[in-house]
XYZ file of C-alpha atoms in Angstrom:
733
model
C -0.142 -0.241 -0.432
C 1.770 3.223 -1.183
C 2.458 5.664 1.693
C -0.804 7.900 2.557
C -0.468 11.474 2.169
C 1.642 13.468 4.625
C -0.268 15.932 6.881
C 1.078 18.972 5.064
C -0.623 17.512 2.064
C -3.890 19.243 0.845
C -7.081 18.196 -0.483
C -8.505 19.873 -3.196
C -12.168 19.358 -4.130
C -14.474 20.507 -7.336
C -17.777 20.519 -8.371
C -20.243 21.909 -10.587
C -22.691 22.815 -8.435
C -25.699 20.415 -9.722
C -28.828 23.722 -9.551
C -26.683 25.548 -12.146
C -26.365 22.088 -14.746
C -29.998 21.827 -14.253
C -31.406 25.728 -14.733
C -29.149 25.134 -18.415
C -25.823 26.785 -17.383
C -24.256 23.706 -18.999
C -25.022 22.327 -22.262
C -26.819 19.738 -22.465
C -27.208 20.142 -18.090
C -24.195 18.174 -17.559
C -22.807 18.868 -14.444
C -18.727 17.052 -14.791
C -15.862 18.243 -13.853
C -14.429 16.040 -15.603
C -12.084 18.763 -17.541
C -10.058 19.563 -14.338
C -8.305 16.137 -14.155
C -5.665 16.701 -16.534
C -5.237 19.964 -14.717
C -4.708 18.404 -11.537
C -2.103 15.794 -12.519
C -0.102 18.344 -14.268
C 0.362 20.426 -10.814
C 1.144 17.296 -8.942
C -2.387 15.797 -8.085
C -3.544 11.948 -7.061
C -6.857 11.748 -8.120
C -8.887 10.426 -5.024
C -12.870 8.583 -5.626
C -15.276 10.738 -5.689
C -19.091 11.023 -5.849
C -20.109 11.254 -9.507
C -19.749 14.871 -10.374
C -17.035 16.190 -8.264
C -13.549 15.729 -8.289
C -11.002 14.719 -4.835
C -7.735 15.498 -5.507
C -4.183 15.521 -2.845
C -1.478 17.485 -3.295
C 2.209 17.126 -1.333
C 2.532 20.999 -1.534
C 0.329 23.249 -1.075
C 1.749 26.551 -3.381
C 1.272 23.791 -6.374
C -2.687 23.127 -4.887
C -3.368 26.643 -4.685
C -2.051 26.463 -8.426
C -4.698 23.709 -9.306
C -7.556 25.414 -7.842
C -6.699 28.921 -9.144
C -5.538 27.484 -12.281
C -9.184 25.557 -12.365
C -11.539 28.806 -10.737
C -9.893 30.439 -14.338
C -10.890 27.144 -16.803
C -14.115 26.303 -15.325
C -15.536 29.030 -13.541
C -18.727 27.257 -12.846
C -17.318 25.077 -10.478
C -17.151 25.146 -6.821
C -13.384 24.738 -5.119
C -12.277 24.083 -1.866
C -8.847 23.577 0.027
C -8.410 20.986 3.061
C -5.315 19.772 5.365
C -5.817 16.228 6.623
C -4.691 12.798 6.040
C -6.228 10.082 4.883
C -5.205 7.521 6.950
C -6.729 4.380 5.554
C -8.084 5.243 2.306
C -10.162 8.079 0.828
C -13.415 6.717 2.658
C -11.982 6.351 5.981
C -11.051 9.652 6.498
C -13.011 12.810 7.980
C -11.166 15.079 5.754
C -13.382 13.806 3.186
C -16.368 15.002 4.234
C -14.950 17.710 5.545
C -13.980 18.809 2.630
C -16.577 17.919 0.479
C -18.891 20.345 3.219
C -16.685 23.122 2.789
C -17.604 22.821 -1.201
C -20.813 22.551 -0.389
C -20.604 25.390 1.410
C -19.452 27.185 -1.527
C -20.597 29.250 -4.997
C -19.959 28.692 -8.524
C -16.241 30.047 -9.278
C -15.607 30.367 -5.329
C -12.185 29.501 -3.869
C -12.798 28.357 -0.219
C -10.019 26.957 2.232
C -10.262 25.507 6.050
C -8.433 27.278 8.191
C -5.621 24.732 8.454
C -5.310 25.107 4.549
C -4.934 29.055 4.417
C -1.940 28.997 7.817
C -0.302 26.443 5.309
C -0.678 28.285 1.379
C -0.800 31.868 3.640
C 2.872 32.293 2.935
C 2.983 30.638 -0.777
C 0.580 32.882 -2.076
C 1.547 34.539 -5.405
C 1.605 37.978 -5.975
C -1.769 40.066 -6.054
C -3.458 37.145 -4.230
C -4.802 36.908 -1.229
C -7.481 35.299 1.683
C -10.737 36.458 3.380
C -10.978 35.716 6.783
C -15.264 33.779 6.660
C -15.239 33.360 9.862
C -16.082 30.368 12.032
C -19.300 28.626 10.420
C -21.046 24.884 11.161
C -20.607 23.053 7.944
C -23.142 20.174 6.793
C -20.744 17.410 7.970
C -22.193 18.474 11.383
C -18.236 17.782 13.379
C -17.112 21.267 14.874
C -17.288 24.204 13.925
C -14.601 25.497 10.759
C -12.636 28.733 10.319
C -13.445 29.173 6.440
C -11.557 31.629 4.182
C -11.928 32.680 0.428
C -9.446 33.426 -2.245
C -8.968 36.921 -3.677
C -7.616 37.229 -6.924
C -7.607 40.174 -9.062
C -8.710 37.847 -12.463
C -11.409 36.078 -10.207
C -14.953 37.169 -8.668
C -14.818 38.513 -5.194
C -18.817 38.565 -3.584
C -20.655 35.690 -3.454
C -24.064 35.355 -1.834
C -24.080 34.285 1.879
C -22.135 30.759 2.259
C -24.596 27.655 2.784
C -23.380 26.620 6.461
C -25.867 25.651 8.996
C -25.801 29.690 10.325
C -27.546 30.215 7.750
C -31.057 28.534 8.625
C -33.542 27.753 11.669
C -32.733 23.704 13.252
C -31.698 21.675 16.108
C -29.563 19.337 14.468
C -26.801 18.393 17.226
C -22.935 18.492 16.485
C -21.576 15.254 15.541
C -18.555 13.488 17.057
C -18.162 11.826 14.434
C -18.170 11.809 10.657
C -20.620 9.860 8.215
C -18.391 7.073 6.492
C -20.247 6.181 3.514
C -24.299 6.226 2.726
C -23.410 8.384 -0.516
C -25.829 6.728 -2.195
C -28.856 6.983 -0.053
C -28.110 10.330 0.681
C -28.368 11.100 -3.360
C -31.686 9.032 -2.984
C -33.398 10.632 -0.026
C -32.103 14.072 -1.440
C -34.196 13.494 -4.725
C -37.172 11.823 -2.893
C -37.093 15.166 -0.491
C -36.858 17.451 -3.617
C -39.351 15.534 -5.507
C -43.072 16.948 -6.083
C -45.128 14.032 -4.224
C -42.180 13.423 -1.727
C -43.765 14.385 1.614
C -43.268 11.851 3.923
C -39.510 9.925 3.422
C -39.001 6.449 5.902
C -35.976 5.783 6.207
C -36.296 1.905 7.178
C -33.717 -0.699 8.769
C -32.695 -3.212 11.654
C -31.661 -1.842 14.399
C -27.673 -0.388 14.333
C -27.789 0.549 10.497
C -27.237 4.009 11.354
C -30.612 5.559 10.648
C -30.900 8.143 12.361
C -26.957 9.693 11.678
C -28.253 9.557 8.073
C -31.359 11.029 8.720
C -29.245 13.936 10.416
C -27.045 14.622 7.082
C -30.067 14.025 5.064
C -31.320 17.229 6.763
C -28.508 19.318 7.176
C -27.661 19.139 3.406
C -31.103 19.722 2.908
C -31.351 22.850 4.876
C -31.424 25.841 2.461
C -34.715 24.044 0.456
C -36.494 24.886 3.837
C -36.917 28.354 5.081
C -38.631 27.256 8.160
C -35.814 24.902 9.465
C -35.095 21.461 9.418
C -36.363 19.818 13.416
C -35.183 16.730 14.629
C -37.612 15.147 17.230
C -36.600 11.833 19.278
C -39.520 9.779 19.849
C -37.163 7.250 21.373
C -37.812 7.249 25.049
C -41.077 7.640 24.544
C -43.851 4.992 25.610
C -47.276 6.178 25.198
C -48.519 7.262 20.815
C -50.216 9.865 22.571
C -47.093 11.644 23.821
C -45.859 12.176 19.876
C -47.762 15.413 19.352
C -46.239 16.429 23.145
C -42.561 15.592 21.449
C -42.428 17.681 18.524
C -44.496 20.327 19.984
C -41.708 20.988 22.512
C -39.755 20.571 19.829
C -41.115 23.281 17.410
C -42.142 26.010 20.527
C -45.718 25.237 19.839
C -47.766 25.857 23.119
C -51.084 24.423 23.825
C -53.803 26.828 24.645
C -57.347 26.750 24.835
C -59.726 23.968 23.539
C -58.008 22.544 20.974
C -56.682 19.883 21.120
C -52.314 19.778 20.174
C -52.490 18.328 17.123
C -54.961 20.893 15.748
C -52.930 23.716 17.264
C -49.604 21.486 15.744
C -51.066 21.593 12.162
C -52.185 25.303 12.392
C -49.041 26.087 13.485
C -47.282 24.201 10.160
C -50.392 25.651 7.778
C -48.234 28.023 6.500
C -44.742 27.022 7.240
C -42.005 25.254 5.319
C -39.851 23.134 7.140
C -38.676 20.191 7.673
C -39.837 17.667 10.831
C -37.467 14.332 11.540
C -39.718 12.013 13.622
C -36.780 9.767 14.911
C -37.399 6.139 16.169
C -40.809 5.709 15.542
C -40.888 2.142 15.092
C -42.999 1.180 18.549
C -45.401 4.602 18.211
C -47.819 3.079 15.499
C -50.713 4.386 17.128
C -49.483 8.210 15.884
C -49.314 7.126 12.859
C -52.372 9.160 11.962
C -51.491 11.695 13.475
C -48.466 12.000 10.747
C -51.129 11.501 7.719
C -52.883 14.183 9.556
C -50.153 17.238 9.680
C -49.158 16.244 6.571
C -52.901 17.265 5.109
C -52.790 20.545 7.427
C -49.312 22.115 5.837
C -48.569 21.593 2.319
C -45.639 22.834 2.993
C -44.180 20.384 5.676
C -42.293 17.249 4.631
C -41.249 14.635 7.169
C -37.974 12.801 7.722
C -38.754 9.025 9.746
C -36.762 6.652 10.646
C -38.605 3.222 11.873
C -37.196 -0.587 11.846
C -41.216 -0.602 9.597
C -42.595 1.209 6.726
C -45.664 3.938 8.068
C -47.821 2.267 5.277
C -49.576 5.892 4.576
C -50.286 6.924 1.242
C -47.540 9.166 -0.263
C -45.066 7.602 1.741
C -41.187 6.957 0.047
C -39.356 4.185 1.796
C -35.346 3.955 1.776
C -34.072 1.314 3.360
C -31.193 1.486 5.106
C -29.039 -1.868 4.292
C -25.870 -2.842 6.105
C -22.863 -1.383 4.927
C -21.018 -2.777 1.532
C -18.661 -5.856 2.597
C -16.468 -7.071 0.471
C -15.995 -11.088 -0.355
C -14.449 -12.928 2.029
C -13.169 -15.915 -0.974
C -11.445 -13.561 -2.800
C -10.051 -9.978 -0.379
C -8.747 -7.344 -3.008
C -5.933 -5.108 -2.245
C -5.579 -2.959 0.444
C -6.152 0.308 -1.295
C -9.359 -1.669 -2.854
C -10.352 -3.205 0.382
C -10.499 0.126 1.782
C -13.175 1.570 -0.021
C -16.167 -0.848 1.369
C -17.825 0.772 3.571
C -17.763 -1.578 6.209
C -14.019 -1.487 6.183
C -14.000 2.683 6.167
C -15.953 2.720 8.877
C -14.015 0.466 11.175
C -10.886 2.045 9.648
C -11.811 5.744 10.720
C -12.917 4.438 14.947
C -10.635 2.627 15.075
C -8.015 5.942 13.812
C -10.215 7.843 16.423
C -9.403 5.410 19.312
C -5.353 4.978 17.672
C -4.349 7.558 15.226
C -1.076 5.876 13.691
C -3.788 2.500 13.322
C -3.286 1.725 9.001
C -4.391 -0.760 6.700
C -1.960 -2.916 5.697
C -1.656 -6.481 3.773
C -0.895 -8.613 6.909
C -4.153 -7.048 9.453
C -6.698 -6.362 5.931
C -7.978 -10.216 6.509
C -8.603 -9.613 9.779
C -10.150 -6.385 9.377
C -12.099 -7.356 5.994
C -13.635 -10.982 8.741
C -13.999 -8.728 11.497
C -16.630 -6.305 8.756
C -18.577 -9.401 7.124
C -19.033 -11.434 10.670
C -20.714 -8.480 12.024
C -22.993 -7.921 8.893
C -21.659 -4.494 8.014
C -23.925 -3.206 10.814
C -22.189 0.360 11.468
C -23.240 -0.098 15.861
C -21.297 -3.392 15.504
C -18.507 -1.950 13.553
C -18.351 0.599 15.612
C -18.408 -1.059 18.714
C -15.676 -3.606 17.232
C -13.245 -1.205 16.624
C -12.943 0.345 19.068
C -11.410 -2.143 20.745
C -8.537 -1.696 18.570
C -6.371 -0.004 21.521
C -6.221 -3.409 23.009
C -6.270 -5.654 20.762
C -4.964 -6.064 17.051
C -7.387 -7.197 14.397
C -6.159 -10.485 14.534
C -6.214 -11.152 18.019
C -10.092 -8.977 17.873
C -11.493 -11.756 15.304
C -10.114 -14.807 17.677
C -11.481 -12.914 20.452
C -15.124 -12.530 18.323
C -15.060 -16.375 16.809
C -14.355 -17.711 20.404
C -12.087 -20.240 20.891
C -13.822 -22.543 18.126
C -12.575 -21.214 15.259
C -16.060 -21.490 13.061
C -16.835 -18.651 10.452
C -19.810 -17.641 12.336
C -20.024 -15.319 16.014
C -20.884 -17.605 19.029
C -22.608 -14.616 20.199
C -24.842 -14.615 16.946
C -26.854 -16.880 18.940
C -26.665 -14.914 22.392
C -29.362 -12.537 21.341
C -33.499 -13.879 22.089
C -33.943 -16.437 19.299
C -37.013 -14.698 18.311
C -35.125 -11.976 16.900
C -33.593 -11.561 13.487
C -30.693 -13.296 12.927
C -28.646 -9.268 11.998
C -30.452 -8.417 15.499
C -28.724 -10.749 17.240
C -25.370 -9.448 15.824
C -26.036 -6.267 16.722
C -27.052 -7.676 20.659
C -23.935 -10.505 20.557
C -21.635 -7.059 20.045
C -23.299 -4.551 22.293
C -22.964 -8.461 25.065
C -19.515 -8.357 24.459
C -17.885 -5.135 24.220
C -20.556 -5.190 27.976
C -18.057 -7.791 29.012
C -15.451 -6.372 27.917
C -15.350 -3.744 30.763
C -14.629 -3.379 34.211
C -17.180 -4.100 36.914
C -17.693 -0.684 37.902
C -17.892 0.369 34.343
C -20.435 -2.414 33.938
C -22.483 -1.599 36.908
C -22.520 2.427 35.372
C -23.586 0.361 32.481
C -26.862 -1.056 33.753
C -27.436 2.252 35.870
C -27.765 4.135 33.284
C -31.118 2.775 31.861
C -32.667 4.637 33.955
C -32.282 7.834 31.643
C -33.652 7.397 28.715
C -33.372 11.274 28.240
C -29.881 11.171 28.653
C -28.250 12.737 31.982
C -25.907 15.195 32.988
C -22.716 13.757 34.791
C -24.491 15.375 38.051
C -27.326 13.175 37.199
C -25.066 9.920 36.785
C -22.504 10.669 39.808
C -25.918 11.307 41.755
C -28.195 8.518 41.020
C -25.407 6.113 39.532
C -23.149 6.854 41.635
C -20.973 3.762 44.111
C -22.310 5.241 47.715
C -26.493 5.862 46.951
C -25.906 9.457 48.431
C -28.802 11.624 48.858
C -29.341 14.269 45.448
C -27.443 17.412 46.308
C -28.971 20.695 45.771
C -28.813 21.529 41.786
C -26.935 24.057 41.890
C -23.964 22.532 43.486
C -20.834 23.455 42.078
C -19.362 20.741 43.967
C -19.515 17.701 41.282
C -18.214 13.602 42.243
C -16.067 13.036 39.948
C -15.954 9.729 40.736
C -17.638 8.343 38.132
C -15.523 9.799 35.104
C -13.302 7.166 34.742
C -16.025 4.800 33.781
C -18.090 7.371 31.661
C -14.737 8.078 29.488
C -14.569 3.509 29.518
C -17.977 3.737 27.799
C -17.874 6.292 25.772
C -14.512 5.367 24.655
C -16.099 1.569 24.113
C -19.367 3.443 21.533
C -21.472 2.848 24.047
C -22.477 6.350 25.609
C -22.120 8.721 23.734
C -20.893 12.738 24.502
C -23.950 15.606 23.513
C -22.397 19.537 24.316
C -25.559 21.113 25.823
C -25.719 25.260 24.907
C -24.798 26.244 28.351
C -21.315 24.774 27.947
C -21.863 21.222 30.090
C -21.906 17.273 28.490
C -24.530 14.725 28.374
C -24.652 11.779 28.378
C -27.372 9.525 26.237
C -27.439 6.185 24.789
C -28.543 4.715 21.542
C -32.076 2.334 22.046
C -30.993 -0.557 20.792
C -27.873 -0.373 23.538
C -29.982 1.176 26.175
C -32.336 -1.813 25.715
C -29.744 -4.356 26.453
C -28.921 -2.390 29.532
C -32.260 -2.269 31.059
C -31.646 -5.809 31.006
C -28.460 -5.636 32.895
C -30.097 -3.817 35.492
C -33.191 -5.666 35.690
C -30.806 -8.933 36.283
C -28.348 -6.975 38.837
C -31.249 -6.826 41.342
C -30.756 -3.430 41.483
C -33.228 -2.337 39.553
C -36.043 -0.736 42.066
C -32.546 0.873 44.185
C -32.154 3.081 41.632
C -35.040 4.022 39.877
C -36.008 5.577 43.472
C -32.717 6.995 43.376
C -33.528 8.660 39.998
C -37.083 9.445 40.773
C -35.833 11.120 43.845
C -33.256 13.136 42.296
C -35.835 14.476 39.353
C -38.083 15.513 42.626
C -35.713 17.447 44.162
C -34.298 18.760 40.424
C -38.179 19.552 39.273
C -39.223 21.299 43.830
C -36.152 23.283 43.057
C -36.533 25.078 39.852
C -40.547 25.270 40.823
C -40.077 28.958 42.171
C -37.625 29.356 39.989
C -39.885 29.431 36.962
C -41.779 32.352 38.168
C -38.808 34.577 37.905
C -36.259 36.339 36.278
C -34.378 32.986 35.619
C -37.051 30.840 33.803
C -35.873 30.561 30.552
C -32.669 29.025 31.191
C -34.556 26.782 34.039
C -36.803 26.169 31.237
C -34.741 25.064 29.056
C -33.049 22.889 31.496
C -36.325 21.099 32.740
C -37.369 21.069 28.485
C -33.914 18.664 28.144
C -34.589 16.244 31.075
C -38.840 15.980 29.561
C -38.123 12.507 29.057
C -36.788 11.475 32.254
C -39.382 12.891 34.511
C -42.025 10.680 32.401
C -40.162 7.626 33.399
C -39.494 8.930 37.007
C -43.338 9.521 36.992
C -44.104 6.178 35.555
C -42.172 4.165 37.776
C -44.013 5.798 40.861
C -46.844 5.010 39.598
C -45.766 1.740 39.097
C -47.162 -1.465 41.265
C -43.870 -1.320 43.296
C -43.224 3.151 42.786
C -43.873 5.478 45.297
C -47.322 7.089 44.775
C -46.556 10.654 46.987
C -43.652 10.859 45.511
C -45.584 10.867 41.711
C -48.067 13.564 42.966
C -45.051 15.534 44.328
C -43.242 15.408 40.937
C -46.241 15.923 39.185
C -47.616 19.319 40.447
C -43.746 20.180 41.038
C -43.954 20.488 37.448
C -46.977 22.268 36.512
C -46.355 25.279 36.353
C -43.054 24.012 33.698
C -46.066 21.926 31.585
C -48.308 25.635 32.169
C -45.850 27.629 30.322
C -44.129 25.489 27.819
C -47.731 24.604 26.746
C -47.604 20.794 27.896
C -51.389 21.201 28.626
C -53.121 17.661 27.915
C -49.832 15.737 28.599
C -49.958 17.598 32.538
C -53.442 17.152 33.297
C -52.930 13.512 32.075
C -50.504 12.833 34.992
C -52.469 15.162 37.855
C -55.115 13.615 37.432
C -53.426 10.369 37.539
C -51.346 11.050 40.430
C -53.981 12.107 42.237
C -56.006 8.939 41.697
C -53.201 6.936 43.092
C -52.124 8.352 46.045
C -55.753 9.786 47.252
C -54.089 10.087 51.200
C -51.320 12.478 50.420
C -50.709 14.788 52.657
C -53.370 17.420 52.050
C -51.436 20.694 51.649
C -49.876 18.642 48.383
C -53.105 17.395 47.140
C -55.123 20.911 47.247
C -51.498 22.077 45.364
C -52.396 19.590 42.797
C -55.858 19.739 42.193
C -54.940 23.651 42.279
C -53.016 23.131 39.247
C -54.765 20.537 37.537
C -57.890 23.149 37.547
C -55.682 25.453 36.460
C -54.664 23.394 33.022
C -57.806 22.463 32.440
C -59.212 26.291 32.698
C -56.596 26.561 30.271
C -58.098 24.360 27.975
C -61.201 25.940 27.995
C -62.344 22.474 30.163
C -64.142 24.880 32.842
C -66.911 21.814 33.252
C -63.678 19.528 34.493
C -62.010 22.506 36.240
C -64.352 23.926 38.522
C -64.390 20.791 40.769
C -60.594 20.674 40.938
C -60.868 24.026 42.286
C -63.285 23.643 44.811
C -62.026 20.691 45.899
C -58.549 22.534 46.165
C -60.358 25.351 47.995
C -62.149 22.904 50.538
C -58.863 21.624 51.493
C -56.740 25.141 51.451
C -59.820 25.911 54.248
C -59.530 23.743 56.471
C -56.039 23.922 56.578
C -56.914 27.484 57.851
C -54.243 28.599 54.565
C -55.147 32.415 53.766
C -52.361 31.786 50.778
C -53.728 28.795 49.191
C -57.832 29.314 50.067
C -56.855 33.139 48.572
C -55.326 32.000 44.803
C -58.087 29.071 45.210
C -60.786 31.986 44.671
C -59.090 33.809 42.270
C -59.008 30.681 40.165
C -62.997 30.221 40.956
C -63.681 33.794 39.907
C -61.871 33.919 36.679
C -63.967 30.251 35.728
C -67.213 32.850 36.600
C -65.677 35.552 34.360
C -65.143 32.786 31.408
C -68.829 31.453 32.061
C -70.248 35.142 32.177
C -71.486 35.024 35.707
C -69.824 38.452 36.500
C -71.493 38.931 39.682
C -69.814 35.882 41.221
C -66.857 36.916 39.237
C -66.959 40.433 41.259
C -67.151 38.681 44.342
C -64.562 36.060 44.302
C -62.001 38.361 42.992
C -62.895 41.041 45.786
C -62.940 37.926 48.210
C -59.220 36.701 47.271
C -57.761 40.763 47.101
C -58.776 41.286 51.079
C -57.011 38.007 51.493
C -53.924 39.113 49.686
C -53.645 42.465 50.739
C -53.388 40.280 54.863
C -50.609 39.068 53.638
C -49.060 41.685 51.841
C -48.033 39.848 48.913
C -47.518 42.790 46.318
C -47.409 39.949 43.001
C -50.489 38.279 43.881
C -52.031 41.990 44.949
C -50.882 43.279 41.386
C -52.893 40.035 40.037
C -55.782 40.373 41.678
C -55.735 44.186 40.476
C -55.701 43.110 37.413
C -58.475 40.607 36.927
C -60.810 43.433 38.704
C -59.675 45.603 36.411
C -60.593 43.266 33.254
C -63.886 42.818 34.657
C -64.934 45.660 35.324
C -63.421 47.240 31.347
C -65.519 44.093 29.855
C -68.895 45.596 31.972
C -68.286 49.126 30.555
C -66.757 50.905 33.950
C -64.174 52.159 32.295
C -63.129 54.631 35.249
C -63.260 51.553 37.632
C -61.084 49.428 35.240
C -58.609 52.500 34.886
C -58.827 52.712 38.687
C -57.848 48.864 39.520
């Protein structure tokens, strides 16, 4: 195998924008950069495999690469050009440098030469006379990796002004940064883009077995399609949900659509989407078949909406386009190709890319090529299984890794192919076995943590993992504590290095830890077998109860936005805590406390129907809960029902709350319930009753001296007077 390009070398990318070709700017609409090949060779470049219509080449000399780019821009002004500095340690497909360079190319415009910061630093001292660089700033690119500094080449005979770069910063979205580049999948990406741009391409479903990489592919498709959607692309994680009725709330939460009035949330979503052009990514839909009608209703209500769904099975809706996501391309073990050709197979390329991340000096060689190929074949080309195996090259060379996978028999099938549930398809048994094998290689503390993290379906912070999964079972600390227990950091690092856990940065700069759905299912099985399930779920519920009760008063204060964002990140964990507490072996009183603590969050964020269900369910499950808790929960349930216009349900809840507060002789609670009943009378048009209730509430609040609630009562009296035409009284109130 030839030596890989030197680290100081540059990679040149060139392509004709398909949109230029489609518009007829090229003869016959052919988008070909083929005329650049002899030019690249003349400047000492080496042509690499590249998608159709584009060219990729490496140069050992930065000056030669820049000269080739300048000549190409003059020869073929409709071509976009990009220069990136990077190594190709395992062949073209195996390097993130290829994805990065292609993403830079996609961000530019015909006739524009872009450089990454590393490339610019290399050529800056070698610029020809009259040629300069313009700093375009840090940008997020379509490969979804870390931000990149971009520069534009300025030359006297080349255009200097172009439209804004087509980077992710230009469009609204919530596509999260990824730690690793997507390897392969070019065919699926092209097919998906064509489907989404087709006149009837309203619903595209990516189907395939667990571990096939559907989620990562969907994110990449969405990133590449952003320019087609003025209102952006929005990713909705459905994996943690167990109830199809929660799907509307998950979508609404992502889009920040608030439920209000008496309309069903699905109707509110349809109205919000009706005039918008956006892409909605619904991830892991397969277990929520009851929500399929909602998908059809949203498509019918919103002509500008396009849906990208990942699922193990199609939705079977009219107009659905199904795109299978097969295992990655594999070599034939009977005729293993040479090293250079083997590196171009997608499965091998993925193995090489992930192996290089944990062992940068790892290379595909004549000595290890056969073992690497067989590993990929025995893992059925499943991306997740390959990733789990590849990270082990830090401890084991490929031959030893293969031997461990095959077991002592040496048969041509992995022993763990039958270790999964026998009813599962073969590929899912393979994946299950790969997860099991990776789990068995962990040290006992990391195994314990892996199982314990199953109680976080929504992912978790370091603080949550330490508090809930820590070996000493400490009581939850105050949620604003800055002194985090870092005892679990080595185990967390071990899980991340083994690809059993993923790190995701949050907007506040902290790190969040999350498992893929399939891995979390296996972790839950290990937790059940450990005998610690009840204890860990109790700790999880206690932690999230402490978080919710700490946050509750803050939701009416100046830090409301910060706390709302924090609670929104934990909504799936709150749901899991509530479900556990309501189970037969749970704690119904704790469930009621948690539901009550989240009442204002549900109200402000628009989770009205869901909040009502949780409050009603917990009230029914905890009839003997302490009277102050029941009174508060009843008042909150009544308020959510009032916000939805369901006054008939709201009144008995609030009336019962008032009776409890009177029995407790709680003037603040009495005043609050009276004010809520006054609002119900006002909505019913019974102004006389509303006036009496408002005045009684105001009198109590004046006694308490609470300026905030006094202001609320005065405002309500003013609204009432205004609606009765008594404008002087309204102004006075």
